[in-house]
C-alpha positions as MATLAB code, in Angstrom:
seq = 'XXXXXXXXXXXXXXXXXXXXXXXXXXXXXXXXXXXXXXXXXXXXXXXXXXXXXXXXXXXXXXXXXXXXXXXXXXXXXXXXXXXXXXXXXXXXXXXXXXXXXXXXXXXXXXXXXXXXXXXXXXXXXXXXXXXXXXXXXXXXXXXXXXXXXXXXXXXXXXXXXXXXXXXXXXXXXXXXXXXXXXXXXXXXXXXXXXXXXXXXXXXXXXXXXXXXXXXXXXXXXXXXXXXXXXXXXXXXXXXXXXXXXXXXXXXXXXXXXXXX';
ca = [
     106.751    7.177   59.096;
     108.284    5.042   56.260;
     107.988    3.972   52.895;
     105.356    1.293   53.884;
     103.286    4.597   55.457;
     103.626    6.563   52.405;
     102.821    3.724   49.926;
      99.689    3.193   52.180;
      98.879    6.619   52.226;
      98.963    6.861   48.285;
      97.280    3.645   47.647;
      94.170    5.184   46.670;
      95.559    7.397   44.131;
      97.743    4.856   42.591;
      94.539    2.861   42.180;
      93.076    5.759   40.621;
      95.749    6.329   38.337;
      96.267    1.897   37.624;
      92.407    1.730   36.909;
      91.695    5.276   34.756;
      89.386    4.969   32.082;
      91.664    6.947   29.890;
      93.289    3.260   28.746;
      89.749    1.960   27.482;
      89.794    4.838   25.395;
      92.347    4.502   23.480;
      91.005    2.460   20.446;
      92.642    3.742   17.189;
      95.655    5.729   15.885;
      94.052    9.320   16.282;
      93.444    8.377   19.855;
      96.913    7.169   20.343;
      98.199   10.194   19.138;
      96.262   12.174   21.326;
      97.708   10.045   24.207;
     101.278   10.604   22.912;
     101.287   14.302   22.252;
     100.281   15.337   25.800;
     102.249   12.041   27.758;
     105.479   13.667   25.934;
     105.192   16.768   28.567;
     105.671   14.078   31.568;
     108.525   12.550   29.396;
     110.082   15.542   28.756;
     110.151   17.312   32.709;
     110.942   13.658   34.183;
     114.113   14.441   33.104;
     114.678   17.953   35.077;
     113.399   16.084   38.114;
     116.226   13.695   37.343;
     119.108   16.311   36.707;
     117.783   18.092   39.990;
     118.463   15.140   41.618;
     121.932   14.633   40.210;
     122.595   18.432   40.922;
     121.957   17.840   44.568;
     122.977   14.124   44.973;
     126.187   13.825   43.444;
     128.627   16.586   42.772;
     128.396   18.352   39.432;
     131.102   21.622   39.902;
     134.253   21.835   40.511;
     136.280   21.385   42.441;
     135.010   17.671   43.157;
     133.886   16.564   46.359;
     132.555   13.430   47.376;
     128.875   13.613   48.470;
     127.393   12.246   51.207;
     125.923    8.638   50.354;
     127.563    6.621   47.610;
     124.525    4.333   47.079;
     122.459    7.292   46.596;
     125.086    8.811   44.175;
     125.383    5.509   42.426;
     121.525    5.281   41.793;
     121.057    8.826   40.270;
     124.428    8.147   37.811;
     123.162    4.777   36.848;
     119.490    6.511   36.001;
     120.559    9.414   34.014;
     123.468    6.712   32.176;
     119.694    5.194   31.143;
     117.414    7.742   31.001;
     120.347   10.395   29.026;
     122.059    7.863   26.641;
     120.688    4.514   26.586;
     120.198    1.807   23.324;
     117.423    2.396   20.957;
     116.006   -0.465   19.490;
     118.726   -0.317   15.913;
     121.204   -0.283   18.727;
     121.986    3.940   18.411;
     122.373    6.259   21.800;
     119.630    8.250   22.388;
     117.829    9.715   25.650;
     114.536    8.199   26.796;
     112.676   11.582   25.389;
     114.314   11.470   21.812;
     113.394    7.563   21.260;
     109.929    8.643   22.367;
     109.849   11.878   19.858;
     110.939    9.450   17.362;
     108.556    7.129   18.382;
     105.683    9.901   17.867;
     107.330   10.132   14.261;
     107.211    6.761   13.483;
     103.664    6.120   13.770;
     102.381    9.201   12.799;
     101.493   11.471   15.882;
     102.481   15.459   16.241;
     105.426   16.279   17.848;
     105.228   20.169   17.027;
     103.032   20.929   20.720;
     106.152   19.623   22.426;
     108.789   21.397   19.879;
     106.950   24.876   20.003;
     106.686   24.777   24.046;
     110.824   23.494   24.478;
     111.741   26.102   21.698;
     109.681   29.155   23.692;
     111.293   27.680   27.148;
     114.923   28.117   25.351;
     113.302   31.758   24.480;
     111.937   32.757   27.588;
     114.687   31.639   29.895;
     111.658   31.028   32.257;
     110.176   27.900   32.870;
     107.178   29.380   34.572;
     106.218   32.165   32.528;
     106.700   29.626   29.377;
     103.965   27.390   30.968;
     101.935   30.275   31.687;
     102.138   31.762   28.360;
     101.397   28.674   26.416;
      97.950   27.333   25.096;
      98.654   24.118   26.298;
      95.260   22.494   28.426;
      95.080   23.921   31.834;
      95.586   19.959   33.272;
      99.121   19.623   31.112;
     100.270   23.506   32.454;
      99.235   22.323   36.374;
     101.541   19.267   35.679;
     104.439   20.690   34.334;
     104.179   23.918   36.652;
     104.103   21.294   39.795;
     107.057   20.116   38.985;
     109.502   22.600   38.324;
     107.740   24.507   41.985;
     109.550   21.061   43.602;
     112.481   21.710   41.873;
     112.657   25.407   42.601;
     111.763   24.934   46.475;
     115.166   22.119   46.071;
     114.542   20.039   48.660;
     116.322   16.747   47.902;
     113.920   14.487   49.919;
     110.663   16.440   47.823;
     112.127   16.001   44.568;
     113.185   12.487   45.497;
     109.329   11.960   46.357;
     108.146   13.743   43.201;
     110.636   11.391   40.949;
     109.754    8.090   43.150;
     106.226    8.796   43.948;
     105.074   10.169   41.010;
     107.557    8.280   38.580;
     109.784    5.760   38.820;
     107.453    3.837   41.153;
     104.098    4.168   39.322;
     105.721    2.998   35.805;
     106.338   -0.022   35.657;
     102.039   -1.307   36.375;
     100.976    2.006   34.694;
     103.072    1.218   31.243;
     102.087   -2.255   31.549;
      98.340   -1.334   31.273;
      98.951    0.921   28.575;
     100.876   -1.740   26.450;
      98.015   -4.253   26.912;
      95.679   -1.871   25.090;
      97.752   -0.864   22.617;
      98.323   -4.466   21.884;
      94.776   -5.790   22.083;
      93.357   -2.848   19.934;
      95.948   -1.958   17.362;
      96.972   -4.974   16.163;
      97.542   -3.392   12.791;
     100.179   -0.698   13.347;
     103.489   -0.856   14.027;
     104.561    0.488   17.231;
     107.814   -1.050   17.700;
     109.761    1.612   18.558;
     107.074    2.859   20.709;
     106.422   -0.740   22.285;
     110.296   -0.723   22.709;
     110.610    2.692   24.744;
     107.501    1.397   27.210;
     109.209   -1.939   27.614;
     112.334   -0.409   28.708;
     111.091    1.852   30.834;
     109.478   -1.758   32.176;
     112.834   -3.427   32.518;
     114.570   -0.822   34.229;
     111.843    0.795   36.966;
     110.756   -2.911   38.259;
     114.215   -4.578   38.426;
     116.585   -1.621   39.207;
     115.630    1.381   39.544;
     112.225    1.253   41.453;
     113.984   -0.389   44.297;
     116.827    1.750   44.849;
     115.037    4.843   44.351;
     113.113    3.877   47.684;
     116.136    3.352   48.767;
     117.294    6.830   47.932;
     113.806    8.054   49.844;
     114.941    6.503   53.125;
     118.362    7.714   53.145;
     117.246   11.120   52.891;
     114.669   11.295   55.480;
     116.600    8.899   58.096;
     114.467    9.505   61.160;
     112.841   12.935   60.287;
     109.663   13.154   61.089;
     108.810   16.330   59.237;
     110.393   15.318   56.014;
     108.524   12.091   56.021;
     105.404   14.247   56.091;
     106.697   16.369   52.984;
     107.340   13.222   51.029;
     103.805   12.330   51.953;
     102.343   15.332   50.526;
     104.527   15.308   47.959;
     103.852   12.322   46.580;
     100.028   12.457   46.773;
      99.893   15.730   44.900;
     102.197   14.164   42.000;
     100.039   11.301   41.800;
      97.340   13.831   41.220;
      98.852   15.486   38.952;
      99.485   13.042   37.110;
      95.302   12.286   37.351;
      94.782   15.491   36.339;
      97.003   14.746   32.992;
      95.304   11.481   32.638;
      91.687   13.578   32.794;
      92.846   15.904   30.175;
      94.572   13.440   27.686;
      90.940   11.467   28.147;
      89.135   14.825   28.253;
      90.667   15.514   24.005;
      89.562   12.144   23.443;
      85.996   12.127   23.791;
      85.996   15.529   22.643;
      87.282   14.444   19.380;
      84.932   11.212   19.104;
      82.071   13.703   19.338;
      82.976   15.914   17.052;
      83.572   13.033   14.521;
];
């Protein structure tokens, strides 16, 4: 197997995902922010898929040793340089999930679901009771709970698939989508900072990141049969996760409009 195989394998649900309804629905600010306040979960735990990766990629204790693959070490540095402390739009250093929180701010949407869950995390000291515990919608706790499991089993190659698969590789077209109906049907508010954080996610996944991260995937598996076939089933289940999260964010949507 390779990463042609495994992108053939998931091409269904990547169309799945790159054709949801959930884009059509969002028509107005209180949809928007109902898109925002759940999508900040996915922001938020991207980021422990990342440091996993960095924890097992490149050397993070002392004393120092050189890992195994350079190109693979230089990839995860260069993403968390981006993803931990990159250039807001006024030109300040902030990580991917603050300029999104403050993006939330700016236009009005609640960032206290997010806030509340991170705070009883900190609390806890357990990731998985903290999911477990919390009233978020059953979709957004199967999510989150998916990926710290992959983190917690610490296989490099599943996390790598998890973080490719489900992430970095999906992006670029899904953002894109997203932007073109935020543009076509709220004209009237000012997203900036929010249009900012989606095209920079943009930027970086298509030209540099999205391509070395299937590099990273091949490194790892070589000619293993039997991790190919995890990063198969890896992937597929993030990509329904990330369905599932799609469902629900949709799911408060209509809700909402009915009650209205």
């Amino acid at each position: 197997m390779n990463i042609e195989a495994i992108n053939t394998s998931i091409q269904p649900q990547k169309e799945q995902l790159l054709q949801h309804s959930l884009y059509n629905k969002i028509q107005n600010i209180d949809d928007l922010h109902r898109f925002l306040e759940s999508h900040v979960f996915a922001v938020w735990d991207f980021m422990s898929l990342l440091k996993a990766l960095q924890a097992k990629l490149t050397c993070t204790t002392t004393p120092w040793f050189a890992t195994k693959n350079p190109q693979t070490r230089y990839l995860i540095n260069e993403i968390v340089l981006a993803e931990e402390t990159d250039l807001t739009i006024d030109g300040r250093r902030q990580s991917h999930y603050e300029m999104y929180l403050e993006a939330m701010e700016d236009c009005g949407a609640d960032t206290s679901g997010i806030n509340n869950f991170l705070a009883e995390v900190n609390s806890l000291h357990n990731i998985f009771v903290a999911i477990k515990q919390s009233n978020l919608h059953p979709d957004v706790k199967a999510f989150l709970d998916f990926t710290f499991r992959v983190i917690e089993e610490g296989k490099p190659h599943q996390i790598a698939a998890a973080f490719t698969f489900g992430r970095e590789d999906l992006i670029p077209s899904m953002f894109t989508a997203i932007l073109k109906n935020f543009q076509k049907n709220l004209p009237e508010i000012n997203l900036s900072k929010l249009l900012y954080y989606f095209e920079r996610h943009i930027e970086l996944d298509a030209d540099e990141h999205g391509p070395m991260a299937m590099q990273m995937i091949n490194d790892l598996c070589e000619n293993d049969a039997q991790k190919w076939k995890e990063v198969e089933e890896i992937s597929i289940l993030a990509l329904e996760r990330r369905i599932g999260l799609w469902n629900s964010i949709e799911e408060q949507i209509v809700m909402k409009a009915e009650m209205a």
